[in-house]
C-alpha positions as a Python dict, from the first residue, in 0.01 Angstrom:
ca = {
    (1, 'M'): (0, 0, 0),
    (2, 'I'): (-78, 241, 296),
    (3, 'V'): (-372, 183, 518),
    (4, 'H'): (-537, 452, 753),
    (5, 'Q'): (-574, 318, 1084),
    (6, 'Q'): (-907, 483, 1188),
    (7, 'H'): (-932, 348, 1531),
    (8, 'N'): (-595, 523, 1608),
    (9, 'S'): (-734, 855, 1479),
    (10, 'L'): (-953, 910, 1760),
    (11, 'G'): (-913, 1224, 2002),
    (12, 'N'): (-1046, 1295, 2338),
    (13, 'H'): (-815, 1107, 2572),
    (14, 'H'): (-748, 818, 2346),
    (15, 'Y'): (-478, 565, 2470),
    (16, 'N'): (-370, 212, 2400),
    (17, 'A'): (-47, 12, 2466),
    (18, 'F'): (68, -343, 2410),
    (19, 'F'): (373, -553, 2426),
    (20, 'Y'): (474, -739, 2107),
    (21, 'E'): (681, -1030, 2035),
    (22, 'N'): (841, -1007, 1695),
    (23, 'C'): (671, -688, 1600),
    (24, 'E'): (528, -679, 1249),
    (25, 'W'): (282, -425, 1106),
    (26, 'F'): (213, -313, 745),
    (27, 'Y'): (273, 34, 620),
    (28, 'H'): (-10, 258, 795),
    (29, 'F'): (-92, 605, 932),
    (30, 'H'): (-313, 751, 1185),
    (31, 'K'): (-399, 1091, 1351),
    (32, 'N'): (-239, 997, 1705),
    (33, 'Y'): (112, 984, 1802),
    (34, 'E'): (278, 641, 1833),
    (35, 'L'): (570, 558, 2064),
    (36, 'I'): (779, 223, 2044),
    (37, 'Y'): (1037, 117, 2299),
    (38, 'V'): (1237, -202, 2211),
    (39, 'L'): (1305, -419, 2520),
    (40, 'S'): (1506, -691, 2328),
    (41, 'G'): (1630, -780, 1997),
    (42, 'E'): (1584, -537, 1685),
    (43, 'V'): (1298, -388, 1525),
    (44, 'E'): (1314, -226, 1165),
    (45, 'L'): (1104, 89, 1139),
    (46, 'T'): (1027, 236, 799),
    (47, 'L'): (903, 582, 834),
    (48, 'N'): (796, 784, 527),
    (49, 'G'): (1019, 568, 303),
    (50, 'T'): (1316, 564, 519),
    (51, 'E'): (1457, 269, 719),
    (52, 'Y'): (1573, 291, 1092),
    (53, 'L'): (1692, -3, 1301),
    (54, 'L'): (1578, 1, 1656),
    (55, 'T'): (1789, -175, 1904),
    (56, 'A'): (1737, -263, 2266),
    (57, 'D'): (1650, 42, 2495),
    (58, 'T'): (1588, 243, 2190),
    (59, 'F'): (1271, 473, 2149),
    (60, 'A'): (1096, 601, 1834),
    (61, 'L'): (839, 846, 1818),
    (62, 'I'): (601, 863, 1519),
    (63, 'L'): (420, 1183, 1481),
    (64, 'P'): (57, 1219, 1355),
    (65, 'N'): (-11, 1123, 990),
    (66, 'E'): (329, 972, 929),
    (67, 'F'): (352, 659, 735),
    (68, 'H'): (529, 378, 914),
    (69, 'A'): (567, 8, 920),
    (70, 'Y'): (750, -235, 1153),
    (71, 'H'): (949, -561, 1072),
    (72, 'T'): (1146, -788, 1305),
    (73, 'P'): (1432, -942, 1107),
    (74, 'A'): (1504, -1208, 1388),
    (75, 'Q'): (1357, -1169, 1721),
    (76, 'S'): (1224, -878, 1937),
    (77, 'V'): (1002, -773, 2227),
    (78, 'A'): (871, -425, 2191),
    (79, 'W'): (605, -195, 2383),
    (80, 'V'): (401, 22, 2147),
    (81, 'G'): (171, 305, 2277),
    (82, 'V'): (-65, 529, 2096),
    (83, 'F'): (-201, 840, 2236),
    (84, 'S'): (-397, 1134, 2129),
    (85, 'A'): (-264, 1498, 2125),
    (86, 'D'): (-479, 1611, 2413),
    (87, 'F'): (-254, 1402, 2664),
    (88, 'V'): (45, 1637, 2543),
    (89, 'S'): (-126, 1954, 2425),
    (90, 'E'): (197, 2164, 2439),
    (91, 'F'): (408, 1926, 2273),
    (92, 'A'): (130, 1881, 1999),
    (93, 'M'): (129, 2256, 1948),
    (94, 'L'): (514, 2241, 1872),
    (95, 'T'): (512, 1955, 1639),
    (96, 'Q'): (198, 2034, 1444),
    (97, 'N'): (259, 2018, 1072),
    (98, 'R'): (614, 1920, 1143),
    (99, 'S'): (845, 1626, 1076),
    (100, 'A'): (1145, 1518, 1284),
    (101, 'S'): (1502, 1486, 1159),
    (102, 'T'): (1486, 1123, 1299),
    (103, 'P'): (1223, 932, 1494),
    (104, 'V'): (1498, 746, 1691),
    (105, 'F'): (1616, 868, 2025),
    (106, 'S'): (1731, 748, 2372),
    (107, 'C'): (1630, 860, 2729),
    (108, 'K'): (1845, 957, 3012),
    (109, 'P'): (1882, 653, 3249),
    (110, 'Q'): (1668, 810, 3522),
    (111, 'I'): (1399, 898, 3272),
    (112, 'R'): (1410, 549, 3128),
    (113, 'E'): (1350, 395, 3467),
    (114, 'F'): (1069, 616, 3539),
    (115, 'L'): (888, 507, 3212),
    (116, 'L'): (962, 142, 3282),
    (117, 'K'): (790, 188, 3613),
    (118, 'Y'): (497, 378, 3528),
    (119, 'L'): (437, 370, 3154),
    (120, 'I'): (576, 53, 2988),
    (121, 'T'): (387, -188, 3195),
    (122, 'D'): (89, -432, 3167),
    (123, 'T'): (-126, -163, 3341),
    (124, 'V'): (-263, 179, 3247),
    (125, 'P'): (-144, 456, 3492),
    (126, 'D'): (-392, 695, 3623),
    (127, 'R'): (-445, 1021, 3406),
    (128, 'L'): (-204, 1251, 3554),
    (129, 'L'): (67, 1008, 3593),
    (130, 'L'): (15, 896, 3239),
    (131, 'K'): (30, 1270, 3114),
    (132, 'S'): (359, 1324, 3320),
    (133, 'A'): (526, 999, 3176),
    (134, 'L'): (415, 1098, 2794),
    (135, 'Y'): (559, 1467, 2864),
    (136, 'A'): (893, 1313, 2999),
    (137, 'V'): (927, 1101, 2689),
    (138, 'C'): (832, 1392, 2441),
    (139, 'S'): (1067, 1625, 2625),
    (140, 'E'): (1360, 1364, 2556),
    (141, 'F'): (1255, 1351, 2202),
    (142, 'L'): (1272, 1720, 2156),
    (143, 'K'): (1621, 1721, 2297),
    (144, 'A'): (1726, 1467, 2048),
    (145, 'V'): (1579, 1579, 1721),
    (146, 'S'): (1519, 1901, 1503),
    (147, 'L'): (1187, 1977, 1359),
    (148, 'N'): (1102, 2055, 1001),
    (149, 'P'): (784, 2147, 814),
    (150, 'S'): (597, 1838, 696),
    (151, 'T'): (626, 1755, 323),
    (152, 'S'): (318, 1835, 69),
    (153, 'E'): (360, 1467, -41),
    (154, 'N'): (258, 1344, 287),
    (155, 'N'): (-43, 1580, 299),
    (156, 'F'): (-147, 1464, -41),
    (157, 'I'): (-147, 1080, 60),
    (158, 'Y'): (-332, 1172, 375),
    (159, 'D'): (-597, 1348, 201),
    (160, 'I'): (-673, 1070, -26),
    (161, 'L'): (-660, 794, 232),
    (162, 'S'): (-875, 997, 476),
    (163, 'Y'): (-1124, 1058, 197),
    (164, 'I'): (-1152, 685, 127),
    (165, 'S'): (-1175, 587, 494),
    (166, 'L'): (-1461, 813, 549),
    (167, 'N'): (-1648, 738, 209),
    (168, 'F'): (-1552, 389, 118),
    (169, 'R'): (-1920, 252, 190),
    (170, 'E'): (-2056, 478, -83),
    (171, 'E'): (-2014, 437, -451),
    (172, 'I'): (-1721, 675, -493),
    (173, 'S'): (-1467, 694, -763),
    (174, 'L'): (-1131, 868, -849),
    (175, 'A'): (-1307, 1158, -1022),
    (176, 'A'): (-1499, 1212, -694),
    (177, 'V'): (-1173, 1233, -504),
    (178, 'A'): (-1044, 1472, -773),
    (179, 'D'): (-1355, 1696, -749),
    (180, 'A'): (-1334, 1688, -360),
    (181, 'F'): (-982, 1821, -343),
    (182, 'G'): (-959, 2023, -657),
    (183, 'Y'): (-707, 1798, -851),
    (184, 'E'): (-695, 1754, -1223),
    (185, 'Y'): (-805, 1389, -1295),
    (186, 'H'): (-515, 1265, -1497),
    (187, 'Y'): (-270, 1435, -1246),
    (188, 'L'): (-440, 1252, -961),
    (189, 'S'): (-452, 914, -1146),
    (190, 'R'): (-71, 929, -1221),
    (191, 'Q'): (5, 1037, -854),
    (192, 'F'): (-228, 766, -733),
    (193, 'H'): (-43, 497, -907),
    (194, 'K'): (292, 641, -810),
    (195, 'H'): (211, 626, -448),
    (196, 'F'): (4, 319, -411),
    (197, 'H'): (79, 82, -698),
    (198, 'L'): (-287, -9, -720),
    (199, 'N'): (-585, 119, -909),
    (200, 'F'): (-837, 314, -719),
    (201, 'K'): (-1094, 15, -717),
    (202, 'Q'): (-850, -220, -572),
    (203, 'L'): (-767, 21, -269),
    (204, 'L'): (-1125, 94, -229),
    (205, 'N'): (-1200, -281, -196),
    (206, 'I'): (-935, -323, 61),
    (207, 'Y'): (-1109, -75, 295),
    (208, 'R'): (-1440, -245, 220),
    (209, 'A'): (-1324, -599, 296),
    (210, 'D'): (-1139, -489, 619),
    (211, 'Y'): (-1462, -318, 732),
    (212, 'A'): (-1656, -639, 645),
    (213, 'R'): (-1412, -851, 833),
    (214, 'E'): (-1469, -655, 1152),
    (215, 'Q'): (-1867, -689, 1103),
    (216, 'L'): (-1820, -1058, 1042),
    (217, 'I'): (-1619, -1119, 1367),
    (218, 'H'): (-1812, -874, 1604),
    (219, 'T'): (-2158, -875, 1506),
    (220, 'D'): (-2450, -1104, 1407),
    (221, 'T'): (-2556, -901, 1105),
    (222, 'E'): (-2647, -1124, 805),
    (223, 'I'): (-2386, -1151, 540),
    (224, 'T'): (-2587, -998, 273),
    (225, 'E'): (-2648, -696, 488),
    (226, 'I'): (-2262, -680, 567),
    (227, 'A'): (-2195, -648, 184),
    (228, 'H'): (-2422, -373, 148),
    (229, 'L'): (-2298, -201, 461),
    (230, 'S'): (-1939, -246, 345),
    (231, 'G'): (-2010, -50, -1),
    (232, 'F'): (-2031, -384, -241),
    (233, 'Q'): (-2308, -331, -481),
    (234, 'T'): (-2356, -722, -537),
    (235, 'M'): (-2290, -1042, -339),
    (236, 'R'): (-2095, -1190, -626),
    (237, 'T'): (-1835, -894, -618),
    (238, 'F'): (-1844, -913, -232),
    (239, 'N'): (-1765, -1288, -231),
    (240, 'R'): (-1502, -1268, -502),
    (241, 'V'): (-1317, -960, -344),
    (242, 'F'): (-1319, -1119, 10),
    (243, 'K'): (-1185, -1429, -107),
    (244, 'E'): (-901, -1269, -296),
    (245, 'Q'): (-793, -1088, 16),
    (246, 'T'): (-855, -1358, 287),
    (247, 'G'): (-841, -1691, 93),
    (248, 'M'): (-1203, -1756, 226),
    (249, 'T'): (-1559, -1678, 161),
    (250, 'P'): (-1734, -1458, 415),
    (251, 'S'): (-1921, -1746, 567),
    (252, 'E'): (-1594, -1956, 606),
    (253, 'F'): (-1409, -1652, 767),
    (254, 'R'): (-1707, -1595, 1010),
    (255, 'S'): (-1694, -1956, 1103),
    (256, 'S'): (-1330, -1991, 1153),
    (257, 'S'): (-1285, -1650, 1333),
    (258, 'R'): (-1563, -1770, 1592),
    (259, 'H'): (-1443, -2120, 1610),
    (260, 'P'): (-1079, -2133, 1585),
    (261, 'K'): (-909, -2472, 1547),
    (262, 'A'): (-729, -2628, 1834),
}
């Protein structure tokens, strides 16, 4: 399955970065750029169905709305930064509706040292320094790759998942998606199963349960209200779906997330 990370699809100076040991992320996509730098070990990157092996001192840049996942086969330490297009507006214009021949590249030693000092750190640089560091790494990326038009297949998946991410709290159906984008229903149904290996209701419930998890962790809203806000029509369905996906009931999940075991 592929999940739309809506929190990484924000504009207006959105930036976050973290160090990860043994980097593991499921297949996902978002609107912002994502940069990974491997400090040690190896990380397997799957990008739009193609696998790449990232080794120490290797960079990879994922462009907006590209589907990607990470897996560490043994051990790794990696830095991952996500940034919106407004930090690198000229670069964004060059890469709009494009895909790269490869996401993997290296930086010249002096550029790498600059990035390690000012970007790949535990602190966020000031805005001007951040922009200069991001432009420096984007420049190195452009020197190493060729750009090609993005595929219509990626646009198809992006349309579907974006629609679900915006409307999952409503009572929507695959027929509603077909109407929204002008697809013939049976064609859309075949393509949906081909790409997601799930039926529409199963994927819809993944988004709903994920939203419910966030509400259970970060709010004091009553569980019955969370079920309604997440798009579930009955508590019975909410409890069943939530337990299928997490192994716990909503109340058990809320209790464990706020009072973790020692």
